[in-house]
Amino acid sequence: MQVDVMPDALWQRVSEFVAQSTGLHFPAERQPDLQRGLASAAAEFGFADGVSCADWLLSAPLTRPQLHALASHLTVGETYFFRERKAFDALAAHILPELLRRRRGREQRLRLWSAACSTGEEAYSLAILVQQLLPDWRDWEVTILATDINERFLRKAVAGVYGEWSFRESPSEFKERYFIRASDGRFTVAPEIRECVRFAHMNLAQDGFSSSTINTGSMDIIFCRNVLIYFTPAHARKLVENLRHSLVDEGWLVVSPSECSQALFSQFVAVNFPASILYRKGSPEERGLLNLAPRSCGTPAESTATAFDPPQPSVIALANAAAPEKPPAMPEQVLPAETESSQPFSLQARTLANQGRHADALVWCERWIAANKIDAAAHYVHATVLQEMGEREAARRSLQRAVYLQPDFALAHFVLGNFARADARTTEAERHFLNTLYVLRDSSPDALLPESDGLTAGRLVEIITTLLAQTDSADSSGGAPK
Ligand SMILES: C[S@@+](CC[C@H](N)C(=O)[O-])C[C@H]1O[C@@H](n2cnc3c(N)ncnc32)[C@H](O)[C@@H]1O
């Protein structure tokens, strides 16, 4: 794939066009991503390079299928089952039991929406959770709607067949219980889970929200995670407003921890759960109060946040993150000189990352790197935090630094491979995976990998072998790997 340098004026116009039609934001620092996406779209639309493709995009109105095809080259589909687990825990422990209790015996219905569902793991995770909490779900009207702009992702979601990597944060019994193992080592979603989920195409930046797909004021819970970060501020505001209208009174909006923002969600009530904040559409009375006193960006969270429990450290542990006796305070509060010298930067960075406090973790990663520029682990943890914040390109650069500093850093090679694979850069992905296998060639299968939170060398070799086999079969069938 050829990626040509695009004249500034053309790049400017094409990024505006993309923002207007898909909501996707390609500021200057993401120019290489947009150019790569256009170069890849050029092949599909029959142009020699990204520049001629960009010229064509700007010259004629696109049909809907063409717009969808373009979007599929510009979107990032990273996802997995029970990603950012704490939000699911809040649903399971607090929100759903209360909602189901109120509805039981009256209006036995439940409507959930995974907006920007990518390849479907989030929607199926919701279906599994609902069935766990609601054994008599068949007596209820349960709808789990899952939508995305990328038709390729949706096709994979509908097929419901997943490799090991989609289960990277799930306990092993989860696969046995809700999936059927296929002969190629992958897993197919069990029919009763699939039955609850309905997939549909939807462009969150454009499509009407009161269409036949979404009725105004009908959704109990909306998951819209890891997509707002890719939107222009104006499209993000509009989308949040549309999502609010789609919720029932007192319905819930769930975004990624890195997307929480008082300014953007000022029309919601922010509610603290352990290690996550979820947004509730207020009752009409509460909304009246919110409207009377709209909060600005700088208003403290306590003014409207309702505490269920104080935030606690996440159980999704980053490697080697020994839990401190008590959770550290925000960096601003723990920065006096004596604390800084007594607390290792790495511990602070890892603990904050575990708690989902990514912006704070980032600050500590940067201090850690400043203190020891050649510590490959510092760059690796930095990359992990950046990735969680949606800063993929910066994360990739940090990973490259990690493998430069420590060429036998297996996990860093592996994650670079996954980045390339998620972007459909198959040859590059294969090269990183083969590097990982090379680095691991003399490791004992039981050896624990540094920074891996308990992953063994043998297990990683198995995972990579499966991924490489999938790439081979996708290549031979002409399909695109995820
Ligand atoms: C990183 S994935 C997030 C998947 C899942 N929500 C999660 O958090 O794991 C982002 C998804 O947003 C989708 N997306 C991007 N722009 C969109 C738009 N304008 N309308 C609908 N979906 C969009 C992409 O296709 C991609 O599947």
Coordinates of C-alpha atoms and ligand atoms in Angstrom, one line a residue, residues 18-19 21-24 71-72 74-84 88 114-123 147-151 153-154 201-207 223-231 235 239 254-256 259 390 392, ligand 1:
V18 CA -14.4 13.1 6.9
A19 CA -15.3 14.9 10.1
S21 CA -19.6 12.8 7.1
T22 CA -18.4 10.4 9.9
G23 CA -17.7 12.6 12.9
L24 CA -14.2 11.3 13.0
A71 CA -15.5 4.7 7.1
S72 CA -14.4 1.1 7.3
L74 CA -10.7 5.0 8.9
T75 CA -12.1 3.3 12.0
V76 CA -10.3 1.5 14.8
G77 CA -12.0 -1.6 16.1
E78 CA -10.0 -2.6 19.2
T79 CA -12.4 -4.4 21.6
Y80 CA -12.7 -7.5 23.7
F81 CA -15.1 -9.3 26.0
F82 CA -15.8 -7.4 29.3
R83 CA -13.4 -4.7 28.3
E84 CA -13.1 -2.1 31.1
F88 CA -19.9 -4.3 33.9
S114 CA -24.0 -1.0 22.4
A115 CA -23.4 2.1 20.2
A116 CA -20.2 1.6 18.2
C117 CA -20.1 -2.1 19.0
S118 CA -17.2 -2.9 16.6
T119 CA -16.9 -6.7 16.3
G120 CA -19.6 -7.4 18.9
E121 CA -17.7 -8.4 22.0
E122 CA -19.3 -5.6 24.1
A123 CA -22.9 -6.5 23.1
T147 CA -24.7 -0.7 16.0
D148 CA -21.6 0.4 14.2
I149 CA -20.6 2.3 11.1
N150 CA -18.1 -0.3 9.9
E151 CA -19.9 -3.0 8.0
F153 CA -16.9 -5.2 11.8
L154 CA -20.6 -5.9 11.9
H201 CA -25.6 -0.4 10.7
M202 CA -25.6 3.1 12.1
N203 CA -23.5 6.2 11.7
L204 CA -23.6 8.0 15.0
A205 CA -22.6 11.2 13.4
Q206 CA -25.4 11.4 11.0
D207 CA -28.2 8.9 11.3
F223 CA -22.8 1.7 26.2
C224 CA -21.0 4.2 23.9
R225 CA -17.4 3.6 24.7
N226 CA -14.1 4.3 23.0
V227 CA -15.7 6.2 20.2
L228 CA -16.2 9.7 21.5
I229 CA -12.5 10.1 21.7
Y230 CA -12.3 9.8 17.9
F231 CA -15.0 12.5 17.3
H235 CA -19.8 16.0 16.9
L239 CA -23.8 12.7 19.9
V254 CA -21.7 4.3 30.0
V255 CA -18.5 5.7 28.4
S256 CA -14.9 4.7 28.8
E259 CA -13.9 9.7 28.1
G390 CA -7.1 5.9 22.6
R392 CA -2.8 4.5 19.6
Ligands
LIG1 C1 -12.5 1.2 19.5 S1 -14.0 0.6 18.9 C2 -14.9 0.5 20.4 C3 -15.7 -0.8 20.5 C4 -16.4 -1.0 21.9 N1 -17.4 0.1 22.1 C5 -15.4 -1.0 23.0 O1 -15.3 0.0 23.8 O2 -14.7 -2.0 23.2 C6 -14.6 2.1 18.1 C7 -15.8 1.8 17.2 O3 -16.4 3.0 16.8 C8 -16.9 2.8 15.5 N2 -17.2 4.1 15.0 C9 -16.4 5.1 14.6 N3 -17.1 6.2 14.1 C10 -18.4 5.8 14.1 C11 -19.6 6.5 13.7 N4 -19.6 7.7 13.1 N5 -20.7 5.8 13.9 C12 -20.8 4.6 14.4 N6 -19.7 3.9 14.8 C13 -18.5 4.5 14.7 C14 -15.8 2.1 14.8 O4 -16.2 1.5 13.6 C15 -15.3 1.1 15.9 O5 -15.9 -0.1 15.7

